[in-house]
Amino acid sequence: MTLLKIARMGHPVLLKTAEAIADPTSRDVGRLLEDMVETMEDATGVGLAAPQVHEGKRVIIFKSPRERGEEGGLDTDFSPLTALINPEFEPLDDDIAMGWEGCLSIPGITGAVPRFSRIVYRGYAPSGEAVEREATNFHARVVQHEIDHLDGVLFPMRMSDLSLLSFNEELRAFMEHMTVELNPDETEKHGG
Ligand code: NI
């Protein structure tokens, strides 16, 4: 396994549309996924898309850990570490929530991003098996963030209010004065 270099905002690879994978079970994909997992864990992120490691392929990994959810969170709020090839999603309804996001390609920065609260996503596991899951709240957010990377979209491009783009330290310091209602459980680095 190898630690991969993470592309930062401004690198053209982050703005390109990634290519679909013909064979999810191929050795190349398996090797890429192993390296992506190692790279994400090393950077303490909760999501990573292949274009972030200079591979223009439709491959993402993510997790939505229990500790991020509120007490009594829905099962669909959480996900173990998941690898998804050629992922897609659709919203289950029109409900949009604001939540804080960070990105390993935009280190030190956090922004409030509107996302669908409830989605269904589909793709392929590295075994070749088709995957379909419903996701809510943080789980839905991280999946939307990672799929955006496959279409050249970074989270600031989704923001509706750029005054909510902040350095992490400033956000932490001024959080108590903010009037916008946001889920405090999502203030930590999402790092997708
Ligand atoms: Ni990201």
mmCIF file with all atom_site columns, C-alpha atoms and ligand atoms in Angstrom:
data_model
loop_
_atom_site.group_PDB
_atom_site.id
_atom_site.type_symbol
_atom_site.label_atom_id
_atom_site.label_alt_id
_atom_site.label_comp_id
_atom_site.label_asym_id
_atom_site.label_entity_id
_atom_site.label_seq_id
_atom_site.pdbx_PDB_ins_code
_atom_site.Cartn_x
_atom_site.Cartn_y
_atom_site.Cartn_z
_atom_site.occupancy
_atom_site.B_iso_or_equiv
_atom_site.pdbx_formal_charge
_atom_site.auth_seq_id
_atom_site.auth_comp_id
_atom_site.auth_asym_id
_atom_site.auth_atom_id
_atom_site.pdbx_PDB_model_num
ATOM   1   C  CA . MET A 1 1   ? 0.000   0.000  0.000   1.00 0.00 ? 1   MET A CA 1
ATOM   2   C  CA . THR A 1 2   ? 1.113   3.511  -0.738  1.00 0.00 ? 2   THR A CA 1
ATOM   3   C  CA . LEU A 1 3   ? 0.242   6.917  0.618   1.00 0.00 ? 3   LEU A CA 1
ATOM   4   C  CA . LEU A 1 4   ? -0.959  8.989  -2.316  1.00 0.00 ? 4   LEU A CA 1
ATOM   5   C  CA . LYS A 1 5   ? -0.479  12.685 -2.881  1.00 0.00 ? 5   LYS A CA 1
ATOM   6   C  CA . ILE A 1 6   ? -3.697  14.654 -2.417  1.00 0.00 ? 6   ILE A CA 1
ATOM   7   C  CA . ALA A 1 7   ? -4.501  17.276 -5.074  1.00 0.00 ? 7   ALA A CA 1
ATOM   8   C  CA . ARG A 1 8   ? -5.387  20.678 -3.661  1.00 0.00 ? 8   ARG A CA 1
ATOM   9   C  CA . MET A 1 9   ? -7.951  23.185 -4.908  1.00 0.00 ? 9   MET A CA 1
ATOM   10  C  CA . GLY A 1 10  ? -6.631  24.862 -8.030  1.00 0.00 ? 10  GLY A CA 1
ATOM   11  C  CA . HIS A 1 11  ? -5.239  21.649 -9.510  1.00 0.00 ? 11  HIS A CA 1
ATOM   12  C  CA . PRO A 1 12  ? -7.087  20.994 -12.790 1.00 0.00 ? 12  PRO A CA 1
ATOM   13  C  CA . VAL A 1 13  ? -7.640  17.293 -11.971 1.00 0.00 ? 13  VAL A CA 1
ATOM   14  C  CA . LEU A 1 14  ? -10.237 18.395 -9.388  1.00 0.00 ? 14  LEU A CA 1
ATOM   15  C  CA . LEU A 1 15  ? -12.328 20.174 -12.032 1.00 0.00 ? 15  LEU A CA 1
ATOM   16  C  CA . LYS A 1 16  ? -12.569 17.344 -14.571 1.00 0.00 ? 16  LYS A CA 1
ATOM   17  C  CA . THR A 1 17  ? -15.325 14.797 -15.033 1.00 0.00 ? 17  THR A CA 1
ATOM   18  C  CA . ALA A 1 18  ? -13.982 11.401 -13.986 1.00 0.00 ? 18  ALA A CA 1
ATOM   19  C  CA . GLU A 1 19  ? -14.291 8.332  -16.214 1.00 0.00 ? 19  GLU A CA 1
ATOM   20  C  CA . ALA A 1 20  ? -16.542 5.380  -15.490 1.00 0.00 ? 20  ALA A CA 1
ATOM   21  C  CA . ILE A 1 21  ? -14.868 2.121  -14.486 1.00 0.00 ? 21  ILE A CA 1
ATOM   22  C  CA . ALA A 1 22  ? -15.434 -0.734 -16.956 1.00 0.00 ? 22  ALA A CA 1
ATOM   23  C  CA . ASP A 1 23  ? -14.619 -3.551 -14.512 1.00 0.00 ? 23  ASP A CA 1
ATOM   24  C  CA . PRO A 1 24  ? -15.108 -2.792 -10.790 1.00 0.00 ? 24  PRO A CA 1
ATOM   25  C  CA . THR A 1 25  ? -13.342 -6.058 -9.902  1.00 0.00 ? 25  THR A CA 1
ATOM   26  C  CA . SER A 1 26  ? -10.124 -5.259 -11.761 1.00 0.00 ? 26  SER A CA 1
ATOM   27  C  CA . ARG A 1 27  ? -6.814  -5.425 -9.905  1.00 0.00 ? 27  ARG A CA 1
ATOM   28  C  CA . ASP A 1 28  ? -6.087  -1.783 -10.746 1.00 0.00 ? 28  ASP A CA 1
ATOM   29  C  CA . VAL A 1 29  ? -9.259  -0.670 -9.005  1.00 0.00 ? 29  VAL A CA 1
ATOM   30  C  CA . GLY A 1 30  ? -8.498  -2.882 -5.991  1.00 0.00 ? 30  GLY A CA 1
ATOM   31  C  CA . ARG A 1 31  ? -5.017  -1.440 -5.684  1.00 0.00 ? 31  ARG A CA 1
ATOM   32  C  CA . LEU A 1 32  ? -6.301  2.135  -6.084  1.00 0.00 ? 32  LEU A CA 1
ATOM   33  C  CA . LEU A 1 33  ? -8.883  1.520  -3.342  1.00 0.00 ? 33  LEU A CA 1
ATOM   34  C  CA . GLU A 1 34  ? -6.290  0.132  -0.923  1.00 0.00 ? 34  GLU A CA 1
ATOM   35  C  CA . ASP A 1 35  ? -4.119  3.181  -1.423  1.00 0.00 ? 35  ASP A CA 1
ATOM   36  C  CA . MET A 1 36  ? -7.089  5.536  -1.119  1.00 0.00 ? 36  MET A CA 1
ATOM   37  C  CA . VAL A 1 37  ? -8.107  3.979  2.209   1.00 0.00 ? 37  VAL A CA 1
ATOM   38  C  CA . GLU A 1 38  ? -4.577  4.309  3.555   1.00 0.00 ? 38  GLU A CA 1
ATOM   39  C  CA . THR A 1 39  ? -4.354  7.912  2.327   1.00 0.00 ? 39  THR A CA 1
ATOM   40  C  CA . MET A 1 40  ? -7.731  8.895  3.796   1.00 0.00 ? 40  MET A CA 1
ATOM   41  C  CA . GLU A 1 41  ? -7.003  7.308  7.183   1.00 0.00 ? 41  GLU A CA 1
ATOM   42  C  CA . ASP A 1 42  ? -3.576  8.969  7.292   1.00 0.00 ? 42  ASP A CA 1
ATOM   43  C  CA . ALA A 1 43  ? -5.203  12.355 6.639   1.00 0.00 ? 43  ALA A CA 1
ATOM   44  C  CA . THR A 1 44  ? -8.014  11.557 9.136   1.00 0.00 ? 44  THR A CA 1
ATOM   45  C  CA . GLY A 1 45  ? -10.694 12.252 6.560   1.00 0.00 ? 45  GLY A CA 1
ATOM   46  C  CA . VAL A 1 46  ? -14.067 10.551 6.274   1.00 0.00 ? 46  VAL A CA 1
ATOM   47  C  CA . GLY A 1 47  ? -14.242 10.496 2.500   1.00 0.00 ? 47  GLY A CA 1
ATOM   48  C  CA . LEU A 1 48  ? -12.011 10.549 -0.542  1.00 0.00 ? 48  LEU A CA 1
ATOM   49  C  CA . ALA A 1 49  ? -12.655 10.497 -4.282  1.00 0.00 ? 49  ALA A CA 1
ATOM   50  C  CA . ALA A 1 50  ? -10.155 9.176  -6.837  1.00 0.00 ? 50  ALA A CA 1
ATOM   51  C  CA . PRO A 1 51  ? -9.663  12.563 -8.594  1.00 0.00 ? 51  PRO A CA 1
ATOM   52  C  CA . GLN A 1 52  ? -8.323  13.877 -5.263  1.00 0.00 ? 52  GLN A CA 1
ATOM   53  C  CA . VAL A 1 53  ? -5.402  11.471 -5.655  1.00 0.00 ? 53  VAL A CA 1
ATOM   54  C  CA . HIS A 1 54  ? -4.887  12.389 -9.324  1.00 0.00 ? 54  HIS A CA 1
ATOM   55  C  CA . GLU A 1 55  ? -6.887  9.453  -10.711 1.00 0.00 ? 55  GLU A CA 1
ATOM   56  C  CA . GLY A 1 56  ? -9.725  10.608 -12.932 1.00 0.00 ? 56  GLY A CA 1
ATOM   57  C  CA . LYS A 1 57  ? -11.856 7.529  -12.187 1.00 0.00 ? 57  LYS A CA 1
ATOM   58  C  CA . ARG A 1 58  ? -15.370 7.185  -10.761 1.00 0.00 ? 58  ARG A CA 1
ATOM   59  C  CA . VAL A 1 59  ? -14.297 5.660  -7.454  1.00 0.00 ? 59  VAL A CA 1
ATOM   60  C  CA . ILE A 1 60  ? -15.079 6.957  -3.961  1.00 0.00 ? 60  ILE A CA 1
ATOM   61  C  CA . ILE A 1 61  ? -14.618 5.831  -0.374  1.00 0.00 ? 61  ILE A CA 1
ATOM   62  C  CA . PHE A 1 62  ? -16.425 7.228  2.646   1.00 0.00 ? 62  PHE A CA 1
ATOM   63  C  CA . LYS A 1 63  ? -17.684 6.487  6.119   1.00 0.00 ? 63  LYS A CA 1
ATOM   64  C  CA . SER A 1 64  ? -20.235 8.069  8.393   1.00 0.00 ? 64  SER A CA 1
ATOM   65  C  CA . PRO A 1 65  ? -19.121 7.143  11.890  1.00 0.00 ? 65  PRO A CA 1
ATOM   66  C  CA . ARG A 1 66  ? -21.520 6.586  14.782  1.00 0.00 ? 66  ARG A CA 1
ATOM   67  C  CA . GLU A 1 67  ? -19.842 9.274  16.886  1.00 0.00 ? 67  GLU A CA 1
ATOM   68  C  CA . ARG A 1 68  ? -20.968 11.925 14.405  1.00 0.00 ? 68  ARG A CA 1
ATOM   69  C  CA . GLY A 1 69  ? -24.620 11.135 14.833  1.00 0.00 ? 69  GLY A CA 1
ATOM   70  C  CA . GLU A 1 70  ? -26.907 12.401 17.499  1.00 0.00 ? 70  GLU A CA 1
ATOM   71  C  CA . GLU A 1 71  ? -28.208 10.133 20.204  1.00 0.00 ? 71  GLU A CA 1
ATOM   72  C  CA . GLY A 1 72  ? -30.865 7.941  18.673  1.00 0.00 ? 72  GLY A CA 1
ATOM   73  C  CA . GLY A 1 73  ? -29.803 8.693  15.100  1.00 0.00 ? 73  GLY A CA 1
ATOM   74  C  CA . LEU A 1 74  ? -31.371 6.752  12.274  1.00 0.00 ? 74  LEU A CA 1
ATOM   75  C  CA . ASP A 1 75  ? -29.588 3.683  10.963  1.00 0.00 ? 75  ASP A CA 1
ATOM   76  C  CA . THR A 1 76  ? -29.384 5.437  7.605   1.00 0.00 ? 76  THR A CA 1
ATOM   77  C  CA . ASP A 1 77  ? -27.322 8.244  9.235   1.00 0.00 ? 77  ASP A CA 1
ATOM   78  C  CA . PHE A 1 78  ? -24.345 5.932  9.539   1.00 0.00 ? 78  PHE A CA 1
ATOM   79  C  CA . SER A 1 79  ? -22.104 3.923  7.284   1.00 0.00 ? 79  SER A CA 1
ATOM   80  C  CA . PRO A 1 80  ? -19.038 1.790  7.819   1.00 0.00 ? 80  PRO A CA 1
ATOM   81  C  CA . LEU A 1 81  ? -16.091 2.422  5.520   1.00 0.00 ? 81  LEU A CA 1
ATOM   82  C  CA . THR A 1 82  ? -17.544 1.870  2.065   1.00 0.00 ? 82  THR A CA 1
ATOM   83  C  CA . ALA A 1 83  ? -15.951 1.763  -1.383  1.00 0.00 ? 83  ALA A CA 1
ATOM   84  C  CA . LEU A 1 84  ? -18.220 2.572  -4.284  1.00 0.00 ? 84  LEU A CA 1
ATOM   85  C  CA . ILE A 1 85  ? -17.482 2.358  -7.982  1.00 0.00 ? 85  ILE A CA 1
ATOM   86  C  CA . ASN A 1 86  ? -19.478 4.317  -10.564 1.00 0.00 ? 86  ASN A CA 1
ATOM   87  C  CA . PRO A 1 87  ? -21.687 5.792  -7.812  1.00 0.00 ? 87  PRO A CA 1
ATOM   88  C  CA . GLU A 1 88  ? -24.874 7.754  -8.443  1.00 0.00 ? 88  GLU A CA 1
ATOM   89  C  CA . PHE A 1 89  ? -27.510 9.203  -6.160  1.00 0.00 ? 89  PHE A CA 1
ATOM   90  C  CA . GLU A 1 90  ? -30.961 10.695 -6.280  1.00 0.00 ? 90  GLU A CA 1
ATOM   91  C  CA . PRO A 1 91  ? -32.774 12.690 -3.610  1.00 0.00 ? 91  PRO A CA 1
ATOM   92  C  CA . LEU A 1 92  ? -35.716 10.966 -1.911  1.00 0.00 ? 92  LEU A CA 1
ATOM   93  C  CA . ASP A 1 93  ? -37.497 14.287 -1.375  1.00 0.00 ? 93  ASP A CA 1
ATOM   94  C  CA . ASP A 1 94  ? -36.898 18.038 -1.593  1.00 0.00 ? 94  ASP A CA 1
ATOM   95  C  CA . ASP A 1 95  ? -35.619 18.487 1.952   1.00 0.00 ? 95  ASP A CA 1
ATOM   96  C  CA . ILE A 1 96  ? -32.338 20.425 2.038   1.00 0.00 ? 96  ILE A CA 1
ATOM   97  C  CA . ALA A 1 97  ? -30.140 20.841 5.115   1.00 0.00 ? 97  ALA A CA 1
ATOM   98  C  CA . MET A 1 98  ? -27.192 23.135 5.751   1.00 0.00 ? 98  MET A CA 1
ATOM   99  C  CA . GLY A 1 99  ? -24.142 21.516 7.306   1.00 0.00 ? 99  GLY A CA 1
ATOM   100 C  CA . TRP A 1 100 ? -20.455 22.169 7.708   1.00 0.00 ? 100 TRP A CA 1
ATOM   101 C  CA . GLU A 1 101 ? -18.057 20.518 5.306   1.00 0.00 ? 101 GLU A CA 1
ATOM   102 C  CA . GLY A 1 102 ? -14.347 20.381 4.878   1.00 0.00 ? 102 GLY A CA 1
ATOM   103 C  CA . CYS A 1 103 ? -12.296 18.727 2.171   1.00 0.00 ? 103 CYS A CA 1
ATOM   104 C  CA . LEU A 1 104 ? -8.855  17.152 2.146   1.00 0.00 ? 104 LEU A CA 1
ATOM   105 C  CA . SER A 1 105 ? -8.247  19.133 -1.067  1.00 0.00 ? 105 SER A CA 1
ATOM   106 C  CA . ILE A 1 106 ? -9.055  22.420 0.723   1.00 0.00 ? 106 ILE A CA 1
ATOM   107 C  CA . PRO A 1 107 ? -7.107  22.031 3.964   1.00 0.00 ? 107 PRO A CA 1
ATOM   108 C  CA . GLY A 1 108 ? -7.907  24.300 6.904   1.00 0.00 ? 108 GLY A CA 1
ATOM   109 C  CA . ILE A 1 109 ? -11.196 25.581 5.458   1.00 0.00 ? 109 ILE A CA 1
ATOM   110 C  CA . THR A 1 110 ? -14.794 24.824 6.451   1.00 0.00 ? 110 THR A CA 1
ATOM   111 C  CA . GLY A 1 111 ? -17.984 25.954 4.780   1.00 0.00 ? 111 GLY A CA 1
ATOM   112 C  CA . ALA A 1 112 ? -21.734 25.551 5.261   1.00 0.00 ? 112 ALA A CA 1
ATOM   113 C  CA . VAL A 1 113 ? -23.170 23.695 2.295   1.00 0.00 ? 113 VAL A CA 1
ATOM   114 C  CA . PRO A 1 114 ? -26.798 22.945 1.423   1.00 0.00 ? 114 PRO A CA 1
ATOM   115 C  CA . ARG A 1 115 ? -27.340 19.249 0.589   1.00 0.00 ? 115 ARG A CA 1
ATOM   116 C  CA . PHE A 1 116 ? -30.265 16.887 0.206   1.00 0.00 ? 116 PHE A CA 1
ATOM   117 C  CA . SER A 1 117 ? -31.132 15.344 3.589   1.00 0.00 ? 117 SER A CA 1
ATOM   118 C  CA . ARG A 1 118 ? -32.350 12.022 2.215   1.00 0.00 ? 118 ARG A CA 1
ATOM   119 C  CA . ILE A 1 119 ? -30.984 10.194 -0.782  1.00 0.00 ? 119 ILE A CA 1
ATOM   120 C  CA . VAL A 1 120 ? -30.721 6.769  -2.313  1.00 0.00 ? 120 VAL A CA 1
ATOM   121 C  CA . TYR A 1 121 ? -27.350 5.914  -3.803  1.00 0.00 ? 121 TYR A CA 1
ATOM   122 C  CA . ARG A 1 122 ? -26.236 3.149  -6.076  1.00 0.00 ? 122 ARG A CA 1
ATOM   123 C  CA . GLY A 1 123 ? -22.949 1.819  -7.361  1.00 0.00 ? 123 GLY A CA 1
ATOM   124 C  CA . TYR A 1 124 ? -20.750 -1.250 -7.338  1.00 0.00 ? 124 TYR A CA 1
ATOM   125 C  CA . ALA A 1 125 ? -18.676 -2.796 -4.583  1.00 0.00 ? 125 ALA A CA 1
ATOM   126 C  CA . PRO A 1 126 ? -15.118 -3.905 -5.430  1.00 0.00 ? 126 PRO A CA 1
ATOM   127 C  CA . SER A 1 127 ? -16.549 -7.455 -5.512  1.00 0.00 ? 127 SER A CA 1
ATOM   128 C  CA . GLY A 1 128 ? -18.660 -6.425 -8.498  1.00 0.00 ? 128 GLY A CA 1
ATOM   129 C  CA . GLU A 1 129 ? -21.864 -6.630 -6.468  1.00 0.00 ? 129 GLU A CA 1
ATOM   130 C  CA . ALA A 1 130 ? -24.443 -3.917 -7.053  1.00 0.00 ? 130 ALA A CA 1
ATOM   131 C  CA . VAL A 1 131 ? -25.020 -1.712 -4.010  1.00 0.00 ? 131 VAL A CA 1
ATOM   132 C  CA . GLU A 1 132 ? -28.135 0.320  -3.244  1.00 0.00 ? 132 GLU A CA 1
ATOM   133 C  CA . ARG A 1 133 ? -28.594 2.106  0.068   1.00 0.00 ? 133 ARG A CA 1
ATOM   134 C  CA . GLU A 1 134 ? -30.667 4.869  1.553   1.00 0.00 ? 134 GLU A CA 1
ATOM   135 C  CA . ALA A 1 135 ? -28.768 7.573  3.395   1.00 0.00 ? 135 ALA A CA 1
ATOM   136 C  CA . THR A 1 136 ? -29.808 10.459 5.609   1.00 0.00 ? 136 THR A CA 1
ATOM   137 C  CA . ASN A 1 137 ? -28.134 13.423 7.276   1.00 0.00 ? 137 ASN A CA 1
ATOM   138 C  CA . PHE A 1 138 ? -24.312 13.193 7.510   1.00 0.00 ? 138 PHE A CA 1
ATOM   139 C  CA . HIS A 1 139 ? -24.222 9.919  5.596   1.00 0.00 ? 139 HIS A CA 1
ATOM   140 C  CA . ALA A 1 140 ? -26.184 11.526 2.737   1.00 0.00 ? 140 ALA A CA 1
ATOM   141 C  CA . ARG A 1 141 ? -23.950 14.611 2.898   1.00 0.00 ? 141 ARG A CA 1
ATOM   142 C  CA . VAL A 1 142 ? -20.644 12.766 2.607   1.00 0.00 ? 142 VAL A CA 1
ATOM   143 C  CA . VAL A 1 143 ? -21.908 10.704 -0.349  1.00 0.00 ? 143 VAL A CA 1
ATOM   144 C  CA . GLN A 1 144 ? -23.082 13.837 -2.191  1.00 0.00 ? 144 GLN A CA 1
ATOM   145 C  CA . HIS A 1 145 ? -19.748 15.549 -1.468  1.00 0.00 ? 145 HIS A CA 1
ATOM   146 C  CA . GLU A 1 146 ? -17.738 12.613 -2.827  1.00 0.00 ? 146 GLU A CA 1
ATOM   147 C  CA . ILE A 1 147 ? -19.871 12.114 -5.940  1.00 0.00 ? 147 ILE A CA 1
ATOM   148 C  CA . ASP A 1 148 ? -19.476 15.843 -6.650  1.00 0.00 ? 148 ASP A CA 1
ATOM   149 C  CA . HIS A 1 149 ? -15.709 15.269 -6.840  1.00 0.00 ? 149 HIS A CA 1
ATOM   150 C  CA . LEU A 1 150 ? -16.323 12.884 -9.765  1.00 0.00 ? 150 LEU A CA 1
ATOM   151 C  CA . ASP A 1 151 ? -17.986 15.720 -11.660 1.00 0.00 ? 151 ASP A CA 1
ATOM   152 C  CA . GLY A 1 152 ? -15.361 18.343 -10.922 1.00 0.00 ? 152 GLY A CA 1
ATOM   153 C  CA . VAL A 1 153 ? -17.372 20.071 -8.186  1.00 0.00 ? 153 VAL A CA 1
ATOM   154 C  CA . LEU A 1 154 ? -15.790 21.247 -4.919  1.00 0.00 ? 154 LEU A CA 1
ATOM   155 C  CA . PHE A 1 155 ? -17.927 22.144 -1.893  1.00 0.00 ? 155 PHE A CA 1
ATOM   156 C  CA . PRO A 1 156 ? -17.469 25.949 -2.160  1.00 0.00 ? 156 PRO A CA 1
ATOM   157 C  CA . MET A 1 157 ? -19.086 25.699 -5.608  1.00 0.00 ? 157 MET A CA 1
ATOM   158 C  CA . ARG A 1 158 ? -22.249 24.390 -3.870  1.00 0.00 ? 158 ARG A CA 1
ATOM   159 C  CA . MET A 1 159 ? -22.406 27.083 -1.221  1.00 0.00 ? 159 MET A CA 1
ATOM   160 C  CA . SER A 1 160 ? -25.372 29.452 -1.223  1.00 0.00 ? 160 SER A CA 1
ATOM   161 C  CA . ASP A 1 161 ? -23.787 31.915 1.230   1.00 0.00 ? 161 ASP A CA 1
ATOM   162 C  CA . LEU A 1 162 ? -20.045 32.459 0.877   1.00 0.00 ? 162 LEU A CA 1
ATOM   163 C  CA . SER A 1 163 ? -19.962 34.433 4.128   1.00 0.00 ? 163 SER A CA 1
ATOM   164 C  CA . LEU A 1 164 ? -20.125 30.970 5.734   1.00 0.00 ? 164 LEU A CA 1
ATOM   165 C  CA . LEU A 1 165 ? -16.725 30.003 4.287   1.00 0.00 ? 165 LEU A CA 1
ATOM   166 C  CA . SER A 1 166 ? -14.175 30.114 7.072   1.00 0.00 ? 166 SER A CA 1
ATOM   167 C  CA . PHE A 1 167 ? -10.770 29.040 8.274   1.00 0.00 ? 167 PHE A CA 1
ATOM   168 C  CA . ASN A 1 168 ? -11.292 26.237 10.789  1.00 0.00 ? 168 ASN A CA 1
ATOM   169 C  CA . GLU A 1 169 ? -9.717  28.178 13.649  1.00 0.00 ? 169 GLU A CA 1
ATOM   170 C  CA . GLU A 1 170 ? -11.852 31.277 13.039  1.00 0.00 ? 170 GLU A CA 1
ATOM   171 C  CA . LEU A 1 171 ? -15.003 29.184 12.825  1.00 0.00 ? 171 LEU A CA 1
ATOM   172 C  CA . ARG A 1 172 ? -14.247 27.481 16.121  1.00 0.00 ? 172 ARG A CA 1
ATOM   173 C  CA . ALA A 1 173 ? -13.583 30.828 17.786  1.00 0.00 ? 173 ALA A CA 1
ATOM   174 C  CA . PHE A 1 174 ? -16.739 32.522 16.519  1.00 0.00 ? 174 PHE A CA 1
ATOM   175 C  CA . MET A 1 175 ? -19.114 29.579 16.459  1.00 0.00 ? 175 MET A CA 1
ATOM   176 C  CA . GLU A 1 176 ? -21.006 30.746 19.528  1.00 0.00 ? 176 GLU A CA 1
ATOM   177 C  CA . HIS A 1 177 ? -21.881 34.055 17.835  1.00 0.00 ? 177 HIS A CA 1
ATOM   178 C  CA . MET A 1 178 ? -23.263 32.520 14.701  1.00 0.00 ? 178 MET A CA 1
ATOM   179 C  CA . THR A 1 179 ? -26.970 32.879 14.136  1.00 0.00 ? 179 THR A CA 1
ATOM   180 C  CA . VAL A 1 180 ? -27.373 30.381 11.338  1.00 0.00 ? 180 VAL A CA 1
ATOM   181 C  CA . GLU A 1 181 ? -28.730 27.133 12.638  1.00 0.00 ? 181 GLU A CA 1
ATOM   182 C  CA . LEU A 1 182 ? -26.374 24.364 11.758  1.00 0.00 ? 182 LEU A CA 1
ATOM   183 C  CA . ASN A 1 183 ? -25.802 20.953 13.175  1.00 0.00 ? 183 ASN A CA 1
ATOM   184 C  CA . PRO A 1 184 ? -22.893 21.253 15.610  1.00 0.00 ? 184 PRO A CA 1
ATOM   185 C  CA . ASP A 1 185 ? -22.102 17.569 15.107  1.00 0.00 ? 185 ASP A CA 1
ATOM   186 C  CA . GLU A 1 186 ? -21.003 18.391 11.616  1.00 0.00 ? 186 GLU A CA 1
ATOM   187 C  CA . THR A 1 187 ? -18.519 21.086 12.542  1.00 0.00 ? 187 THR A CA 1
ATOM   188 C  CA . GLU A 1 188 ? -15.597 18.726 12.561  1.00 0.00 ? 188 GLU A CA 1
ATOM   189 C  CA . LYS A 1 189 ? -13.533 18.231 9.517   1.00 0.00 ? 189 LYS A CA 1
ATOM   190 C  CA . HIS A 1 190 ? -15.431 16.129 7.090   1.00 0.00 ? 190 HIS A CA 1
ATOM   191 C  CA . GLY A 1 191 ? -12.335 15.925 4.989   1.00 0.00 ? 191 GLY A CA 1
ATOM   192 C  CA . GLY A 1 192 ? -13.782 14.485 1.838   1.00 0.00 ? 192 GLY A CA 1
HETATM 193 NI NI . NI  B 2 .   ? -13.715 16.677 -0.696  1.00 0.00 ? 1   NI  B NI 1
#
